[in-house]
Tab-separated table of C-alpha atoms and ligand atoms in Angstrom:
chain	number	residue	atom	x	y	z
A	1	UNK	CA	-21.211	-8.391	5.882
A	2	UNK	CA	-21.380	-5.438	4.297
A	3	UNK	CA	-18.053	-5.580	1.781
A	4	UNK	CA	-16.236	-4.128	-1.005
A	5	UNK	CA	-17.409	-0.079	0.147
A	6	UNK	CA	-15.274	2.968	0.653
A	7	UNK	CA	-16.693	3.474	4.638
A	8	UNK	CA	-16.358	6.551	6.397
A	9	UNK	CA	-15.090	5.792	9.431
A	10	UNK	CA	-13.462	8.550	12.151
A	11	UNK	CA	-10.287	7.816	10.464
A	12	UNK	CA	-11.502	8.711	7.258
A	13	UNK	CA	-12.489	6.551	4.464
A	14	UNK	CA	-11.468	3.042	4.663
A	15	UNK	CA	-11.911	0.769	1.982
A	16	UNK	CA	-12.653	-2.053	4.635
A	17	UNK	CA	-15.422	-4.743	4.853
A	18	UNK	CA	-17.913	-4.175	7.514
A	19	UNK	CA	-19.032	-7.262	9.859
A	20	UNK	CA	-22.295	-6.494	11.554
A	21	UNK	CA	-23.766	-8.667	14.482
A	22	UNK	CA	-26.989	-8.637	16.161
A	23	UNK	CA	-27.683	-5.099	15.101
A	24	UNK	CA	-24.317	-3.957	15.910
A	25	UNK	CA	-21.323	-2.832	14.054
A	26	UNK	CA	-18.832	-5.809	15.117
A	27	UNK	CA	-15.542	-5.446	13.513
A	28	UNK	CA	-13.725	-3.939	10.445
A	29	UNK	CA	-11.969	-6.295	7.993
A	30	UNK	CA	-11.050	-9.825	8.315
A	31	UNK	CA	-12.860	-13.094	7.756
A	32	UNK	CA	-15.835	-14.332	9.349
A	33	UNK	CA	-18.800	-16.290	8.490
A	34	UNK	CA	-21.567	-13.995	7.111
A	35	UNK	CA	-25.440	-14.839	6.661
A	36	UNK	CA	-26.246	-12.228	4.766
A	37	UNK	CA	-23.528	-9.971	2.162
A	38	UNK	CA	-24.369	-6.685	0.820
A	39	UNK	CA	-21.599	-5.786	-2.057
A	40	UNK	CA	-21.113	-2.029	-2.007
A	41	UNK	CA	-18.148	-2.085	-4.356
A	42	UNK	CA	-17.739	1.406	-5.745
A	43	UNK	CA	-19.918	2.681	-3.172
A	44	UNK	CA	-19.020	5.013	-0.126
A	45	UNK	CA	-20.756	3.910	3.252
A	46	UNK	CA	-21.881	6.923	4.962
A	47	UNK	CA	-23.438	6.878	8.965
A	48	UNK	CA	-27.204	7.349	8.884
A	49	UNK	CA	-28.191	10.632	9.196
A	50	UNK	CA	-29.869	11.502	12.031
A	51	UNK	CA	-32.533	14.226	11.591
A	52	UNK	CA	-33.466	16.484	14.794
A	53	UNK	CA	-35.860	18.399	13.528
A	54	UNK	CA	-38.782	16.952	12.259
A	55	UNK	CA	-42.809	17.473	12.541
A	56	UNK	CA	-44.658	14.296	11.819
A	57	UNK	CA	-48.513	15.974	12.286
A	58	UNK	CA	-49.242	12.324	14.145
A	59	UNK	CA	-51.234	12.396	16.416
A	60	UNK	CA	-53.383	15.522	14.525
A	61	UNK	CA	-53.609	16.528	11.001
A	62	UNK	CA	-52.444	13.381	10.166
A	63	UNK	CA	-53.583	13.950	6.279
A	64	UNK	CA	-50.162	16.048	5.527
A	65	UNK	CA	-48.249	12.979	7.402
A	66	UNK	CA	-47.955	10.196	9.653
A	67	UNK	CA	-45.226	8.569	11.412
A	68	UNK	CA	-45.470	5.811	8.734
A	69	UNK	CA	-45.491	8.268	6.006
A	70	UNK	CA	-43.375	10.548	7.308
A	71	UNK	CA	-40.624	7.859	8.479
A	72	UNK	CA	-40.239	5.960	5.404
A	73	UNK	CA	-39.581	9.408	3.581
A	74	UNK	CA	-36.993	10.103	6.209
A	75	UNK	CA	-35.546	5.884	5.315
A	76	UNK	CA	-35.632	6.571	1.628
A	77	UNK	CA	-33.359	9.584	2.205
A	78	UNK	CA	-31.069	7.729	4.357
A	79	UNK	CA	-32.380	9.532	7.927
A	80	UNK	CA	-31.915	6.490	10.462
A	81	UNK	CA	-33.156	8.587	13.514
A	82	UNK	CA	-35.755	11.678	13.795
A	83	UNK	CA	-36.646	13.767	16.645
A	84	UNK	CA	-40.128	14.391	16.486
A	85	UNK	CA	-41.436	18.279	17.597
A	86	UNK	CA	-44.455	18.604	20.031
A	87	UNK	CA	-46.748	20.640	18.348
A	88	UNK	CA	-48.704	17.908	16.839
A	89	UNK	CA	-52.653	17.536	18.314
A	90	UNK	CA	-52.635	17.569	21.066
A	91	UNK	CA	-49.163	19.093	21.428
A	92	UNK	CA	-46.991	16.945	23.667
A	93	UNK	CA	-47.153	18.821	27.014
A	94	UNK	CA	-47.350	15.800	29.762
A	95	UNK	CA	-46.915	12.650	30.312
A	96	UNK	CA	-50.638	11.765	29.005
A	97	UNK	CA	-50.060	13.403	25.552
A	98	UNK	CA	-46.391	12.303	25.373
A	99	UNK	CA	-48.185	8.466	25.540
A	100	UNK	CA	-50.014	9.114	22.761
A	101	UNK	CA	-47.381	9.921	20.322
A	102	UNK	CA	-45.095	7.214	21.745
A	103	UNK	CA	-47.726	4.786	21.083
A	104	UNK	CA	-48.310	5.960	17.564
A	105	UNK	CA	-44.722	6.221	16.611
A	106	UNK	CA	-43.615	2.752	18.397
A	107	UNK	CA	-46.433	1.104	15.671
A	108	UNK	CA	-46.013	3.311	12.829
A	109	UNK	CA	-42.365	4.128	12.957
A	110	UNK	CA	-39.961	2.266	10.288
A	111	UNK	CA	-36.912	4.526	11.652
A	112	UNK	CA	-35.693	5.201	15.358
A	113	UNK	CA	-36.969	7.962	17.145
A	114	UNK	CA	-37.320	10.917	19.508
A	115	UNK	CA	-39.701	12.963	21.046
A	116	UNK	CA	-39.317	16.185	22.183
A	117	UNK	CA	-41.819	17.740	24.785
A	118	UNK	CA	-43.377	21.203	24.927
A	119	UNK	CA	-43.010	23.900	27.412
A	120	UNK	CA	-45.809	22.235	29.544
A	121	UNK	CA	-45.571	19.771	32.901
A	122	UNK	CA	-40.899	19.059	31.970
A	123	UNK	CA	-41.279	16.875	34.818
A	124	UNK	CA	-43.488	14.622	33.225
A	125	UNK	CA	-42.349	14.727	30.064
A	126	UNK	CA	-38.691	14.150	31.208
A	127	UNK	CA	-39.704	11.275	33.507
A	128	UNK	CA	-41.317	10.133	30.084
A	129	UNK	CA	-38.349	9.853	28.167
A	130	UNK	CA	-38.328	13.509	26.357
A	131	UNK	CA	-35.025	14.269	24.637
A	132	UNK	CA	-35.354	18.038	24.833
A	133	UNK	CA	-37.658	20.739	26.150
A	134	UNK	CA	-38.520	22.240	22.791
A	135	UNK	CA	-38.659	23.435	20.333
A	136	UNK	CA	-40.136	26.435	21.900
A	137	UNK	CA	-41.472	29.254	19.573
A	138	UNK	CA	-40.263	32.353	21.575
A	139	UNK	CA	-42.777	34.274	20.009
A	140	UNK	CA	-45.650	32.363	21.900
A	141	UNK	CA	-44.421	33.702	25.441
A	142	UNK	CA	-43.785	36.351	27.411
A	143	UNK	CA	-40.001	37.230	28.475
A	144	UNK	CA	-41.655	36.409	31.979
A	145	UNK	CA	-42.887	32.939	30.687
A	146	UNK	CA	-39.599	32.156	28.567
A	147	UNK	CA	-37.476	32.949	32.053
A	148	UNK	CA	-39.335	30.756	33.931
A	149	UNK	CA	-39.505	28.079	31.155
A	150	UNK	CA	-36.023	27.844	30.976
A	151	UNK	CA	-35.456	27.365	34.886
A	152	UNK	CA	-37.777	24.816	34.946
A	153	UNK	CA	-35.753	22.944	32.143
A	154	UNK	CA	-32.450	23.245	33.879
A	155	UNK	CA	-34.155	21.732	37.193
A	156	UNK	CA	-34.873	19.206	35.169
A	157	UNK	CA	-31.836	18.629	33.919
A	158	UNK	CA	-32.360	19.216	30.313
A	159	UNK	CA	-31.748	21.770	27.676
A	160	UNK	CA	-34.197	23.753	25.462
A	161	UNK	CA	-34.312	24.017	21.862
A	162	UNK	CA	-35.864	27.320	20.698
A	163	UNK	CA	-36.927	28.925	17.497
A	164	UNK	CA	-35.799	32.499	17.676
A	165	UNK	CA	-38.094	34.861	17.035
A	166	UNK	CA	-39.518	37.706	19.022
A	167	UNK	CA	-43.147	37.997	19.348
A	168	UNK	CA	-43.064	41.662	20.373
A	169	UNK	CA	-41.424	42.892	16.924
A	170	UNK	CA	-43.203	40.048	14.676
A	171	UNK	CA	-46.275	41.915	16.272
A	172	UNK	CA	-45.016	45.205	15.508
A	173	UNK	CA	-44.162	44.889	12.065
A	174	UNK	CA	-47.213	42.643	11.343
A	175	UNK	CA	-49.361	45.885	11.486
A	176	UNK	CA	-47.583	47.951	9.019
A	177	UNK	CA	-47.433	44.992	6.269
A	178	UNK	CA	-50.764	43.009	6.832
A	179	UNK	CA	-52.502	44.802	3.924
A	180	UNK	CA	-50.248	43.730	1.615
A	181	UNK	CA	-50.299	40.348	-0.578
A	182	UNK	CA	-47.150	40.393	-2.674
A	183	UNK	CA	-45.450	37.043	-0.704
A	184	UNK	CA	-42.293	38.773	-0.135
A	185	UNK	CA	-44.059	41.240	2.466
A	186	UNK	CA	-43.708	37.795	4.762
A	187	UNK	CA	-39.899	38.414	5.494
A	188	UNK	CA	-40.486	41.945	6.294
A	189	UNK	CA	-43.064	41.117	8.788
A	190	UNK	CA	-40.702	38.684	10.478
A	191	UNK	CA	-37.216	40.993	10.097
A	192	UNK	CA	-33.719	39.467	10.991
A	193	UNK	CA	-33.993	41.690	14.154
A	194	UNK	CA	-36.404	39.443	15.215
A	195	UNK	CA	-34.497	36.229	15.057
A	196	UNK	CA	-31.418	38.300	16.767
A	197	UNK	CA	-33.270	39.676	19.754
A	198	UNK	CA	-34.967	36.310	20.346
A	199	UNK	CA	-31.236	34.819	20.404
A	200	UNK	CA	-29.717	37.508	22.356
A	201	UNK	CA	-32.295	37.076	24.942
A	202	UNK	CA	-32.220	33.127	25.345
A	203	UNK	CA	-28.475	33.368	25.457
A	204	UNK	CA	-28.874	35.465	28.415
A	205	UNK	CA	-31.648	33.395	30.088
A	206	UNK	CA	-30.861	29.878	29.428
A	207	UNK	CA	-27.704	28.225	30.761
A	208	UNK	CA	-27.272	26.297	27.643
A	209	UNK	CA	-29.804	25.810	24.692
A	210	UNK	CA	-29.649	24.415	21.022
A	211	UNK	CA	-30.937	27.018	18.494
A	212	UNK	CA	-33.444	25.869	15.962
A	213	UNK	CA	-33.294	26.417	11.980
A	214	UNK	CA	-30.898	29.504	12.372
A	215	UNK	CA	-31.665	31.713	9.472
A	216	UNK	CA	-29.792	35.019	9.750
A	217	UNK	CA	-26.381	36.536	9.520
A	218	UNK	CA	-27.280	38.490	12.604
A	219	UNK	CA	-28.125	35.421	14.762
A	220	UNK	CA	-25.065	33.299	13.572
A	221	UNK	CA	-23.081	36.396	14.735
A	222	UNK	CA	-24.696	36.017	18.471
A	223	UNK	CA	-24.187	32.217	18.735
A	224	UNK	CA	-20.308	32.514	17.250
A	225	UNK	CA	-19.632	35.324	20.157
A	226	UNK	CA	-21.706	33.110	22.595
A	227	UNK	CA	-19.731	30.392	21.671
A	228	UNK	CA	-16.054	31.981	22.418
A	229	UNK	CA	-17.343	33.388	25.742
A	230	UNK	CA	-17.825	29.812	26.428
A	231	UNK	CA	-21.539	29.366	26.086
A	232	UNK	CA	-22.991	25.871	26.020
A	233	UNK	CA	-25.001	26.384	22.788
A	234	UNK	CA	-25.415	24.802	19.824
A	235	UNK	CA	-27.125	25.415	16.713
A	236	UNK	CA	-28.745	24.087	13.343
A	237	UNK	CA	-29.424	24.958	9.727
A	238	UNK	CA	-32.306	23.819	7.390
A	239	UNK	CA	-31.202	22.897	3.705
A	240	UNK	CA	-34.415	25.738	2.823
A	241	UNK	CA	-32.515	28.584	4.474
A	242	UNK	CA	-29.164	27.722	2.626
A	243	UNK	CA	-30.967	27.165	-0.787
A	244	UNK	CA	-33.787	29.665	-1.110
A	245	UNK	CA	-33.876	33.188	-0.550
A	246	UNK	CA	-36.002	36.226	-0.831
A	247	UNK	CA	-35.920	36.258	-4.709
A	248	UNK	CA	-37.290	32.773	-5.031
A	249	UNK	CA	-40.544	34.010	-3.586
A	250	UNK	CA	-41.047	35.290	-7.128
A	251	UNK	CA	-41.424	31.793	-8.715
A	252	UNK	CA	-42.705	29.723	-5.609
A	253	UNK	CA	-45.059	32.509	-3.854
A	254	UNK	CA	-46.493	31.048	-0.736
A	255	UNK	CA	-45.496	27.789	-0.969
A	256	UNK	CA	-41.982	29.003	0.363
A	257	UNK	CA	-43.717	30.676	3.059
A	258	UNK	CA	-41.611	29.139	6.297
A	259	UNK	CA	-40.577	30.412	9.517
A	260	UNK	CA	-38.481	31.956	10.422
A	261	UNK	CA	-38.695	33.300	6.834
A	262	UNK	CA	-36.829	33.343	3.446
A	263	UNK	CA	-33.828	35.885	4.115
A	264	UNK	CA	-31.400	37.964	1.738
A	265	UNK	CA	-28.898	36.052	-0.103
A	266	UNK	CA	-26.138	37.634	1.958
A	267	UNK	CA	-27.699	35.884	4.863
A	268	UNK	CA	-27.363	32.751	2.498
A	269	UNK	CA	-24.014	32.854	2.148
A	270	UNK	CA	-23.056	33.601	5.878
A	271	UNK	CA	-25.683	30.419	6.831
A	272	UNK	CA	-23.208	28.150	4.141
A	273	UNK	CA	-20.109	29.714	5.858
A	274	UNK	CA	-21.472	28.696	9.239
A	275	UNK	CA	-22.055	25.405	7.877
A	276	UNK	CA	-18.052	25.021	6.819
A	277	UNK	CA	-16.623	26.145	9.363
A	278	UNK	CA	-18.417	24.724	12.023
A	279	UNK	CA	-19.754	27.294	13.986
A	280	UNK	CA	-23.500	26.046	12.910
A	281	UNK	CA	-23.092	22.546	14.342
A	282	UNK	CA	-25.853	20.473	12.460
A	283	UNK	CA	-28.086	20.360	9.421
A	284	UNK	CA	-31.552	19.150	10.156
A	285	UNK	CA	-34.520	19.568	7.653
A	286	UNK	CA	-37.372	21.308	9.832
A	287	UNK	CA	-39.792	18.606	7.767
A	288	UNK	CA	-43.143	20.311	7.962
A	289	UNK	CA	-45.414	19.093	5.504
A	290	UNK	CA	-48.565	20.773	4.433
A	291	UNK	CA	-50.496	20.027	1.517
A	292	UNK	CA	-50.466	21.923	-1.808
A	293	UNK	CA	-53.936	23.192	-1.570
A	294	UNK	CA	-53.680	25.037	1.863
A	295	UNK	CA	-49.899	26.200	0.411
A	296	UNK	CA	-51.283	27.808	-2.404
A	297	UNK	CA	-53.634	30.293	-0.581
A	298	UNK	CA	-52.707	33.811	0.357
A	299	UNK	CA	-49.377	34.537	2.066
A	300	UNK	CA	-51.305	35.247	4.929
A	301	UNK	CA	-53.901	32.732	5.062
A	302	UNK	CA	-51.029	29.819	3.865
A	303	UNK	CA	-49.657	27.202	6.924
A	304	UNK	CA	-45.994	28.253	7.318
A	305	UNK	CA	-43.236	24.940	6.438
A	306	UNK	CA	-41.902	22.750	4.027
A	307	UNK	CA	-41.264	18.970	3.297
A	308	UNK	CA	-37.786	17.763	3.810
A	309	UNK	CA	-37.023	15.096	5.556
A	310	UNK	CA	-36.379	13.238	2.556
A	311	UNK	CA	-34.443	15.782	0.145
A	312	UNK	CA	-32.062	16.768	3.524
A	313	UNK	CA	-28.985	14.557	2.851
A	314	UNK	CA	-29.739	14.031	-1.017
A	315	UNK	CA	-29.297	17.814	-1.398
A	316	UNK	CA	-26.517	18.177	0.593
A	317	UNK	CA	-24.710	14.971	-0.597
A	318	UNK	CA	-24.881	17.161	-3.682
A	319	UNK	CA	-23.521	20.294	-1.961
A	320	UNK	CA	-20.401	18.317	-1.359
A	321	UNK	CA	-19.900	17.331	-4.906
A	322	UNK	CA	-19.911	20.589	-6.091
A	323	UNK	CA	-17.537	22.122	-3.278
A	324	UNK	CA	-19.875	24.032	-0.987
A	325	UNK	CA	-19.157	21.442	1.748
A	326	UNK	CA	-16.479	18.878	2.753
A	327	UNK	CA	-17.643	15.245	3.361
A	328	UNK	CA	-16.301	15.307	6.805
A	329	UNK	CA	-18.526	18.526	7.596
A	330	UNK	CA	-21.710	16.775	6.409
A	331	UNK	CA	-21.552	13.679	7.771
A	332	UNK	CA	-20.674	15.703	11.275
A	333	UNK	CA	-23.347	18.065	10.666
A	334	UNK	CA	-26.409	14.947	9.896
A	335	UNK	CA	-24.631	12.016	11.997
A	336	UNK	CA	-21.932	12.556	14.786
A	337	UNK	CA	-22.967	15.991	16.347
A	338	UNK	CA	-26.376	15.431	16.254
A	339	UNK	CA	-25.832	12.057	18.170
A	340	UNK	CA	-23.877	13.883	20.188
A	341	UNK	CA	-25.859	16.984	21.028
A	342	UNK	CA	-28.831	15.267	21.927
A	343	UNK	CA	-27.395	11.978	23.702
A	344	UNK	CA	-27.551	9.403	21.070
A	345	UNK	CA	-24.771	7.309	22.323
A	346	UNK	CA	-25.453	4.311	20.085
A	347	UNK	CA	-25.641	6.375	17.147
A	348	UNK	CA	-23.959	8.670	14.875
A	349	UNK	CA	-20.922	6.935	13.437
A	350	UNK	CA	-19.418	3.939	12.193
A	351	UNK	CA	-17.502	2.004	14.876
A	352	UNK	CA	-17.393	-1.195	16.626
A	353	UNK	CA	-20.481	-1.403	19.325
A	354	UNK	CA	-22.641	1.558	18.000
A	355	UNK	CA	-26.139	0.920	16.180
A	356	UNK	CA	-25.422	-0.706	12.598
A	357	UNK	CA	-26.785	2.394	10.774
A	358	UNK	CA	-25.742	3.165	7.780
A	359	UNK	CA	-26.213	4.310	4.323
A	360	UNK	CA	-25.313	3.469	1.037
A	361	UNK	CA	-24.529	5.947	-1.621
A	362	UNK	CA	-23.460	5.896	-5.324
A	363	UNK	CA	-22.114	9.245	-5.782
A	364	UNK	CA	-21.972	9.170	-9.518
A	365	UNK	CA	-26.295	8.747	-9.658
A	366	UNK	CA	-27.036	12.158	-10.053
A	367	UNK	CA	-31.224	12.435	-9.828
A	368	UNK	CA	-33.511	15.403	-10.149
A	369	UNK	CA	-35.885	15.653	-7.454
A	370	UNK	CA	-39.510	14.861	-8.327
A	371	UNK	CA	-42.497	15.176	-5.896
A	372	UNK	CA	-43.980	11.537	-7.135
A	373	UNK	CA	-41.142	10.013	-6.129
A	374	UNK	CA	-41.286	11.198	-2.869
A	375	UNK	CA	-43.071	9.679	0.185
A	376	UNK	CA	-44.211	12.320	2.418
A	377	UNK	CA	-47.813	12.632	2.570
A	378	UNK	CA	-47.529	16.319	1.458
A	379	UNK	CA	-47.240	15.363	-1.989
A	380	UNK	CA	-45.158	18.426	-3.316
A	381	UNK	CA	-41.196	19.292	-3.123
A	382	UNK	CA	-40.233	23.181	-2.884
A	383	UNK	CA	-37.112	21.465	-4.392
A	384	UNK	CA	-38.908	19.918	-8.146
A	385	UNK	CA	-36.326	19.392	-10.421
A	386	UNK	CA	-33.252	20.495	-8.000
A	387	UNK	CA	-30.147	17.981	-8.545
A	388	UNK	CA	-29.382	15.414	-6.050
A	389	UNK	CA	-27.984	12.300	-5.021
A	390	UNK	CA	-30.089	9.857	-3.052
A	391	UNK	CA	-28.590	6.819	-1.102
A	392	UNK	CA	-29.009	3.254	-2.763
A	393	UNK	CA	-29.577	1.566	0.780
A	394	UNK	CA	-30.393	2.247	4.199
A	395	UNK	CA	-29.327	0.095	6.845
A	396	UNK	CA	-30.993	0.787	10.636
A	397	UNK	CA	-29.811	-1.672	13.443
A	398	UNK	CA	-27.977	-3.911	10.804
A	399	UNK	CA	-31.503	-4.398	8.812
A	400	UNK	CA	-31.996	-3.176	5.434
A	401	UNK	CA	-34.998	-0.713	5.934
A	402	UNK	CA	-35.073	1.040	2.608
A	403	UNK	CA	-33.445	-0.083	-0.678
A	404	UNK	CA	-35.995	1.453	-3.442
A	405	UNK	CA	-38.537	-0.714	-1.543
A	406	UNK	CA	-39.879	-0.676	1.812
A	407	UNK	CA	-38.349	-3.524	3.589
A	408	UNK	CA	-39.607	-3.386	6.813
A	409	UNK	CA	-43.005	-3.196	8.455
A	410	UNK	CA	-44.206	-0.230	10.052
A	411	UNK	CA	-42.941	-0.111	13.683
A	412	UNK	CA	-39.698	-1.053	13.079
A	413	UNK	CA	-38.057	1.612	14.180
A	414	UNK	CA	-37.404	1.905	18.404
A	415	UNK	CA	-37.744	4.999	20.706
A	416	UNK	CA	-34.641	6.402	21.822
A	417	UNK	CA	-36.255	8.036	24.810
B	21	ZN	ZN1	-39.994	23.785	13.457
């Protein structure tokens, strides 16, 4: 039983007791016998978050992250389910590589998980339980290859998730900028136009699709127009594209090297607007950890990506407090909508019969983000010192997973294939 909290359900916020049985939400209110009680007096209770875009690096460069460190980081930030992306080593491209990752995740993850497959043997990946095919890095493929991949994904009854940046445009721009080393050149070498062109093509070539980490006003316009026409398209935005812009290279340099790159303040405003109005469907972290000694390199040498699974929800709870986003839209963007897009029917909301994944939040407890207190092996964060609201307790399937300490063994998380 979780008692005395203000619970976020489909009907809105309710002061109601939650009864959990066999890992599922059983009923609300009334009186029953409880073996275990959690008093959530004065707290907000939200459904667990689903981060649809993480790179846990496992198998592969596990010195940056592995299933255990990544998933503990997730749980500490209120993320109860993740979708891992296929660019590990080996890449998740067929039944064998899928099985290797699945085995590691099953033994190490503390949160529930999905695994995406890359554009390889798509039939094998789907049979193995891949959630979607992607993220497909559009700049790694020719137009003809992309069309072929989309067709195969469609035939297999799945949809692709796309990292939209056009390879031809990037390669041309790279020639013009590669001799300069001011970090800002990175955004010039990967212009907004590259995103717009890649999205435009994908919208034509794929019957249905999900666009990863949308970063530009132009890209957003294309998605909005396509939605108006009835196209089956959804998209996500990452906190780093909302909270940072090209001016932030000055302070953080190549640490803020990400793909797609930092954009203009105007793009940031457009993304906030898109998120608020729902034309951007979901929030996802694109958690892509690298070590500080790698990130401090020259802008062209440093690997792209920043850690973010643990700070995704805390930063956005803070955004709600600052009236940048409504609580309704936040819950929709981190729980309800990712569950529905990726077909996780047992997840995404607090209602009878669903998995009892919830977080308990004290909205008055504002803290400053400090890399020393985060759990990613990356050991740094671009959000150092920023204000955030971390959850007090994270439950997955009725079990307290994290409450300041890890309360389950690695391997508690189950595969949602
Ligand atoms: Zn990614």
